[in-house]
PDB file of C-alpha atoms in Angstrom:
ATOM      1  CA  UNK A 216     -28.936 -20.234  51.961  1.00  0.00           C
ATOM      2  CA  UNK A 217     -28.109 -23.381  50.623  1.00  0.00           C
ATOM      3  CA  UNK A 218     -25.227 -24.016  52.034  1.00  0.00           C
ATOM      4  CA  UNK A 219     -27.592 -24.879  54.836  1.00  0.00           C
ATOM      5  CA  UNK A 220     -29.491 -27.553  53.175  1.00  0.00           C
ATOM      6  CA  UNK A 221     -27.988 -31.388  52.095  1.00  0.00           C
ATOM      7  CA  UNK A 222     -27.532 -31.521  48.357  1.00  0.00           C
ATOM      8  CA  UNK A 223     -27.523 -35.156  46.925  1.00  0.00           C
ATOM      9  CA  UNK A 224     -26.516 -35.043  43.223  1.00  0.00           C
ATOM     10  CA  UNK A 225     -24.708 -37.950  42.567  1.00  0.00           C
ATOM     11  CA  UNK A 226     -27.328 -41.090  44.545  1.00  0.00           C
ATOM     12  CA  UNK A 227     -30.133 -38.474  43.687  1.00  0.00           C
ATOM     13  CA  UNK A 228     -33.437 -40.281  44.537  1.00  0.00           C
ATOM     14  CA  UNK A 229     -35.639 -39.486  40.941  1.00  0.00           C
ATOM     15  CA  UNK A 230     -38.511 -40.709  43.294  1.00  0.00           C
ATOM     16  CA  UNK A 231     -38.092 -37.863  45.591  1.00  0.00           C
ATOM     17  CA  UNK A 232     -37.098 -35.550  42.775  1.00  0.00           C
ATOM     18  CA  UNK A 233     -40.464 -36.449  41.083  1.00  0.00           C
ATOM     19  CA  UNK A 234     -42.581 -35.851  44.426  1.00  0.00           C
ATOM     20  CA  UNK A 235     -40.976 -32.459  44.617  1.00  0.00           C
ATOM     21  CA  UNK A 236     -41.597 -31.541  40.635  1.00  0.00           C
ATOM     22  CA  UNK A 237     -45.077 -32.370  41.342  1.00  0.00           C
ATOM     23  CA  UNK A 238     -45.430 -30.515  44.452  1.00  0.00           C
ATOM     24  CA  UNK A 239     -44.669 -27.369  42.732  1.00  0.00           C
ATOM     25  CA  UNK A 240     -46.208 -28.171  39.870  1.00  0.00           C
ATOM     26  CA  UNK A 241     -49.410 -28.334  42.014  1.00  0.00           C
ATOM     27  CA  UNK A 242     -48.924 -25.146  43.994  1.00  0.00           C
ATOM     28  CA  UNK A 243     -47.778 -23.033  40.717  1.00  0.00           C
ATOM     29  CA  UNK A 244     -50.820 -20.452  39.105  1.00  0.00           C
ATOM     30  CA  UNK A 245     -49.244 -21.354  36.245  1.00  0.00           C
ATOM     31  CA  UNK A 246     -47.710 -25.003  36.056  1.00  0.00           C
ATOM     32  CA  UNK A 247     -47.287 -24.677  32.431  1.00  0.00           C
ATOM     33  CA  UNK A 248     -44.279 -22.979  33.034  1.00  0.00           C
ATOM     34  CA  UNK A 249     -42.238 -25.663  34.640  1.00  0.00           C
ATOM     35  CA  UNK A 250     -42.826 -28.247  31.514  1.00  0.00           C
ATOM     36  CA  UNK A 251     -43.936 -31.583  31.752  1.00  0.00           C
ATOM     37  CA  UNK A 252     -41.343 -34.664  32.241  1.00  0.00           C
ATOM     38  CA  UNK A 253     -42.178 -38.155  32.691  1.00  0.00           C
ATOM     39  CA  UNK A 254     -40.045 -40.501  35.239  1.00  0.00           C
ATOM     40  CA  UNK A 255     -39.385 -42.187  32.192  1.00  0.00           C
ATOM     41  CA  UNK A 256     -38.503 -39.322  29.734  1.00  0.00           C
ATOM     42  CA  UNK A 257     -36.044 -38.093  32.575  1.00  0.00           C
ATOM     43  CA  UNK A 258     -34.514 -41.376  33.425  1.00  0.00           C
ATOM     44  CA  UNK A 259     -33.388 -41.406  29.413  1.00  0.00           C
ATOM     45  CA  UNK A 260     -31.933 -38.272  29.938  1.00  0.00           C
ATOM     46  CA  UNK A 261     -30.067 -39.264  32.706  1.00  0.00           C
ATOM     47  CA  UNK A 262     -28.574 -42.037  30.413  1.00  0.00           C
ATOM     48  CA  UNK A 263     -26.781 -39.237  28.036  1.00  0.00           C
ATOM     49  CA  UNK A 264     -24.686 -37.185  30.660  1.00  0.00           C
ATOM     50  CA  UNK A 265     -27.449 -34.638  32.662  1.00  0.00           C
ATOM     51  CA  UNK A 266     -27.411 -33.752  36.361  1.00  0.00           C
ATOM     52  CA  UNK A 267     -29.865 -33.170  38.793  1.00  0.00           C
ATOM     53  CA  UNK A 268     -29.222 -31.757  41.923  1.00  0.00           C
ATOM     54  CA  UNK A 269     -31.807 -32.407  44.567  1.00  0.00           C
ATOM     55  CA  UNK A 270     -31.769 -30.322  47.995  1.00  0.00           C
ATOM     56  CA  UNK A 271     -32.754 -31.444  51.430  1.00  0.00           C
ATOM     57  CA  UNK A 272     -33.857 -29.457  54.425  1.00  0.00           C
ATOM     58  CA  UNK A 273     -33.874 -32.711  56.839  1.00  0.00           C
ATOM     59  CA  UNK A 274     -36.224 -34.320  55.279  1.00  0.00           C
ATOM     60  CA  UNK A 275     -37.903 -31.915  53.491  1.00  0.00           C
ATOM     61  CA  UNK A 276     -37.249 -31.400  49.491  1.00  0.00           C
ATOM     62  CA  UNK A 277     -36.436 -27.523  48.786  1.00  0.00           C
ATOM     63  CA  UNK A 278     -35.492 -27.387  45.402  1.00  0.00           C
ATOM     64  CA  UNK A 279     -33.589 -28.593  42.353  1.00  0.00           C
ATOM     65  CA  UNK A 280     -32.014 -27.939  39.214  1.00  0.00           C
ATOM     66  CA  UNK A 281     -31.564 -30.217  35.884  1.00  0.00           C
ATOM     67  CA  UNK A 282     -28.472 -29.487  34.020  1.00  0.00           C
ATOM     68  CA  UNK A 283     -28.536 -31.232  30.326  1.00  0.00           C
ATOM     69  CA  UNK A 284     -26.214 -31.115  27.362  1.00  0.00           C
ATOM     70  CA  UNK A 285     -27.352 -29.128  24.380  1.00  0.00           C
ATOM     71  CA  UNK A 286     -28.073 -29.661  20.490  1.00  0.00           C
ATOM     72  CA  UNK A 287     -26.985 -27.723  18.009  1.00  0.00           C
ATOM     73  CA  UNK A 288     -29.999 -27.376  16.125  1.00  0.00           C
ATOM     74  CA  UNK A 289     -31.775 -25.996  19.426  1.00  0.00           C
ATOM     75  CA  UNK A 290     -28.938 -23.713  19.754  1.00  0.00           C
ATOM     76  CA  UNK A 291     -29.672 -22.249  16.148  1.00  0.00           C
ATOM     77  CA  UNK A 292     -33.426 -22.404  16.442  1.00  0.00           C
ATOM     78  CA  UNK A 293     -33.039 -19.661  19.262  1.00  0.00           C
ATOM     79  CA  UNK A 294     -30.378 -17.656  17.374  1.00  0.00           C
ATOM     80  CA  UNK A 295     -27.041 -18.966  18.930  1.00  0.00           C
ATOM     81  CA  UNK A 296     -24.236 -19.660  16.263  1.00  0.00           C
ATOM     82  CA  UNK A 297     -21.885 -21.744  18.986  1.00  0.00           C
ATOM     83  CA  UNK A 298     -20.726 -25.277  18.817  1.00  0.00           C
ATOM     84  CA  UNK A 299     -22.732 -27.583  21.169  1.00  0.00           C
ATOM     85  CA  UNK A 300     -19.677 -28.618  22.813  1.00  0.00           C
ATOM     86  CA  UNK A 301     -18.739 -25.296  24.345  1.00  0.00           C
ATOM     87  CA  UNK A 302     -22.435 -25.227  25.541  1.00  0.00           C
ATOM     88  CA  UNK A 303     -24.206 -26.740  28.720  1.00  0.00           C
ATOM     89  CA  UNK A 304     -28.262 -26.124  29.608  1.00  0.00           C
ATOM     90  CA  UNK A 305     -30.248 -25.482  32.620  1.00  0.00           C
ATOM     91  CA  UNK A 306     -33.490 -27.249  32.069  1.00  0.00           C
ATOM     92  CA  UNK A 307     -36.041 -27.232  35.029  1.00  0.00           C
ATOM     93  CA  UNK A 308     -34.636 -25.393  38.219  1.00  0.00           C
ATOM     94  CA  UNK A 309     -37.413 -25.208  40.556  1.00  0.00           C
ATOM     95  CA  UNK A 310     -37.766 -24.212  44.527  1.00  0.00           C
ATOM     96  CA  UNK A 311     -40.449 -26.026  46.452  1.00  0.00           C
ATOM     97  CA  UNK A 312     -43.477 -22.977  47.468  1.00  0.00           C
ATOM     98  CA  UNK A 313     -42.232 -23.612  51.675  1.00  0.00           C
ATOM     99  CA  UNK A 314     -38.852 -22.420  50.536  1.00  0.00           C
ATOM    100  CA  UNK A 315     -39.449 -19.723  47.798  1.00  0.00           C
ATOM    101  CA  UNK A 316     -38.039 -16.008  48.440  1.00  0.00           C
ATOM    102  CA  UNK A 317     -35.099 -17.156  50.077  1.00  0.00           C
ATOM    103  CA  UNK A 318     -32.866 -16.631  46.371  1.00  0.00           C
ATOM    104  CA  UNK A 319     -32.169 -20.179  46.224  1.00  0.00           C
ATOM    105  CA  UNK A 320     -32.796 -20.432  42.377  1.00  0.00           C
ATOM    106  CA  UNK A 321     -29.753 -17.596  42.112  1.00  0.00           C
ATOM    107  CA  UNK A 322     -27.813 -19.707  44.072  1.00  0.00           C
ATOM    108  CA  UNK A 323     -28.423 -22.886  42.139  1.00  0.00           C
ATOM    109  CA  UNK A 324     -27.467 -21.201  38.896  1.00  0.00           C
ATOM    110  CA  UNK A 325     -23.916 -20.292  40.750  1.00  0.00           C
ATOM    111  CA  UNK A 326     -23.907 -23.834  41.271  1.00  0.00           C
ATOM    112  CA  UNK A 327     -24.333 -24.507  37.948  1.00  0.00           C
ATOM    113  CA  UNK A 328     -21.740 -21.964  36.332  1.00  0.00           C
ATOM    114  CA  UNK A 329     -18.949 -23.944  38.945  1.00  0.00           C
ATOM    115  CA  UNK A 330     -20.558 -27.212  37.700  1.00  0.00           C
ATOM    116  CA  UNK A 331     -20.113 -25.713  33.825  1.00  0.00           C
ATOM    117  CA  UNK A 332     -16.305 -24.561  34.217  1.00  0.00           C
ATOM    118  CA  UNK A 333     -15.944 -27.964  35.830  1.00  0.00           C
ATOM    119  CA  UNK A 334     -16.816 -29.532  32.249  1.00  0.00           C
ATOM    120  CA  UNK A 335     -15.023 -26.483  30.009  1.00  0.00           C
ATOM    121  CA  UNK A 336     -18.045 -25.119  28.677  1.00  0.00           C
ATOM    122  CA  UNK A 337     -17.790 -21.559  28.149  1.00  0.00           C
ATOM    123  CA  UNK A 338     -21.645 -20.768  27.940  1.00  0.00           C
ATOM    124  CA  UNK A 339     -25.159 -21.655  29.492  1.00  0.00           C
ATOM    125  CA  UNK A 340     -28.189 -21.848  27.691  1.00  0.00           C
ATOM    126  CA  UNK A 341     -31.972 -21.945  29.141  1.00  0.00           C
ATOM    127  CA  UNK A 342     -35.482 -21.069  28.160  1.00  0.00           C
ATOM    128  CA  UNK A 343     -37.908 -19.321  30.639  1.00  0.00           C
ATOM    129  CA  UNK A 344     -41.688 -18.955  29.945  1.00  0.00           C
ATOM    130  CA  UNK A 345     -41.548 -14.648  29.548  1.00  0.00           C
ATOM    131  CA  UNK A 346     -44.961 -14.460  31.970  1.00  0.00           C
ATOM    132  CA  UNK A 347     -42.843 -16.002  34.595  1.00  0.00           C
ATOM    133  CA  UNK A 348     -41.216 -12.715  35.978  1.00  0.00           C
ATOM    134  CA  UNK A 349     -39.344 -14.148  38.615  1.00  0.00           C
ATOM    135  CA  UNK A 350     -37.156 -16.668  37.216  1.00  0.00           C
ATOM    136  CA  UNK A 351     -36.692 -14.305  34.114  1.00  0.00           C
ATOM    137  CA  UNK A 352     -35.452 -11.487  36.421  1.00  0.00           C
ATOM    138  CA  UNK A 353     -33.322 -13.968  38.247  1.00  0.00           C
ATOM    139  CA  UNK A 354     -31.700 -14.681  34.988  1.00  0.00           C
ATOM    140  CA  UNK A 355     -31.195 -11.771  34.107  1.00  0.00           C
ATOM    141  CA  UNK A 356     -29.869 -10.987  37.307  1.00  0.00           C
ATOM    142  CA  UNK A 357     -27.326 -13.048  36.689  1.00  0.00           C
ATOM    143  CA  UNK A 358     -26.273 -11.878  33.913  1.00  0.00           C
ATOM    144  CA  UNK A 359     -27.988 -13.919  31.068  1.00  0.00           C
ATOM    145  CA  UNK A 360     -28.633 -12.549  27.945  1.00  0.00           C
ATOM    146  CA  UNK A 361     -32.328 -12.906  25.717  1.00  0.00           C
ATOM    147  CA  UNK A 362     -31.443 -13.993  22.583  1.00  0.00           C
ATOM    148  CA  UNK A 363     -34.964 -15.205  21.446  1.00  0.00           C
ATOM    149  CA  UNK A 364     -38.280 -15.000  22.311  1.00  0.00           C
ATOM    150  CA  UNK A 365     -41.094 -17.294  20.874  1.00  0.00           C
ATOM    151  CA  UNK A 366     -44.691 -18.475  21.445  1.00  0.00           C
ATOM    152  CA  UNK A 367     -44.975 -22.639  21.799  1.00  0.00           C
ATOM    153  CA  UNK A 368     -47.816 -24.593  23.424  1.00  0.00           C
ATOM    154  CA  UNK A 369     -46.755 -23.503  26.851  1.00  0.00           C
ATOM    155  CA  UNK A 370     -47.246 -19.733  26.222  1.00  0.00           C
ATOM    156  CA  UNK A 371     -44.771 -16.638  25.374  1.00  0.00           C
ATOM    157  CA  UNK A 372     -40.922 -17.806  25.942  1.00  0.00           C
ATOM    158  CA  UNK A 373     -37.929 -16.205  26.514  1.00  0.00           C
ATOM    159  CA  UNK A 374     -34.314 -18.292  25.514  1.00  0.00           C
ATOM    160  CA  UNK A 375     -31.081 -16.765  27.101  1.00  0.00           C
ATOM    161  CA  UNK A 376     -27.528 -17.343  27.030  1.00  0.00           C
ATOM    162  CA  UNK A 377     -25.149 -16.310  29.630  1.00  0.00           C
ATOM    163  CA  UNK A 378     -21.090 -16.170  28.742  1.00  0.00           C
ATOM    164  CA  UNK A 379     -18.992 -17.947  31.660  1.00  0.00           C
ATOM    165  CA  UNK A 380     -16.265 -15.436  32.781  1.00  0.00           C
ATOM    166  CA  UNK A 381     -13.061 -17.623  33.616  1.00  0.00           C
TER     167      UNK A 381
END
């Protein structure tokens, strides 16, 4: 649960949150499904009003999730006719391979739908690589919607939207 586990979001450490992006990166079949980010390319984001949240067993990283702002021309690439501004974006959510099966990416995207009220956005918007059955289902799961699907260098893609009840 994580309840159970220290969650630094606002002093996040991008060192440690790199060590743990890399750890699953390295223990994933398929790392082409979590994307590539550079320390740079993430600290720029940072500038422009994203989150991270970064979870601690101890010590030990467990997982984390990336919220980020949205464009409108992504949001009409993947079929969604909304204004940007009533629109926020989970980008990588990922749960180190020690900590996986315990439904801590479901309970990071509850984190995330508080976090999205907390800013009056009315929708979330993400993109999961369609091989990667797990994080789809959890999406669906919680009650996201597909509203594309679409083949880039990383592989077969689903994009999904999910309406925040008030």
């Amino acid at each position: 649960m994580l309840k159970n586990y220290k969650c630094e979001n606002e002093k996040m450490s991008l060192d440690d949150y790199l060590k743990l992006y890399k750890y699953v990166r390295d223990n994933m079949i398929h790392p082409e499904w979590l994307g590539t980010f550079t320390k740079e390319e993430i600290e720029e984001i940072l500038l422009t009003g994203e989150k991270i949240w970064l979870y601690y067993d101890n010590k030990n990283l467990v997982c984390s999730m990336f919220y980020m702002p949205i464009e409108k021309k992504i949001l009409l690439k993947h079929n969604v006719d909304l204004e940007e501004n009533f629109v926020g974006s989970l980008g990588p959510i990922m749960v180190s391979p020690d900590y996986v099966g315990h439904g801590l990416q479901r309970e990071m995207m509850n984190v995330l739908v508080n976090y999205c009220r907390s800013i009056n956005k009315k929708y979330i918007f993400t993109k999961v690589c369609s091989d990667n059955v797990y994080s789809l289902n959890n999406m669906l799961k919680c009650d996201f919607k597909v509203v594309d699907q679409y083949i880039n260098e990383r592989g077969s893609n689903t994009a999904l939207i999910k309406k925040l009840e008030k």
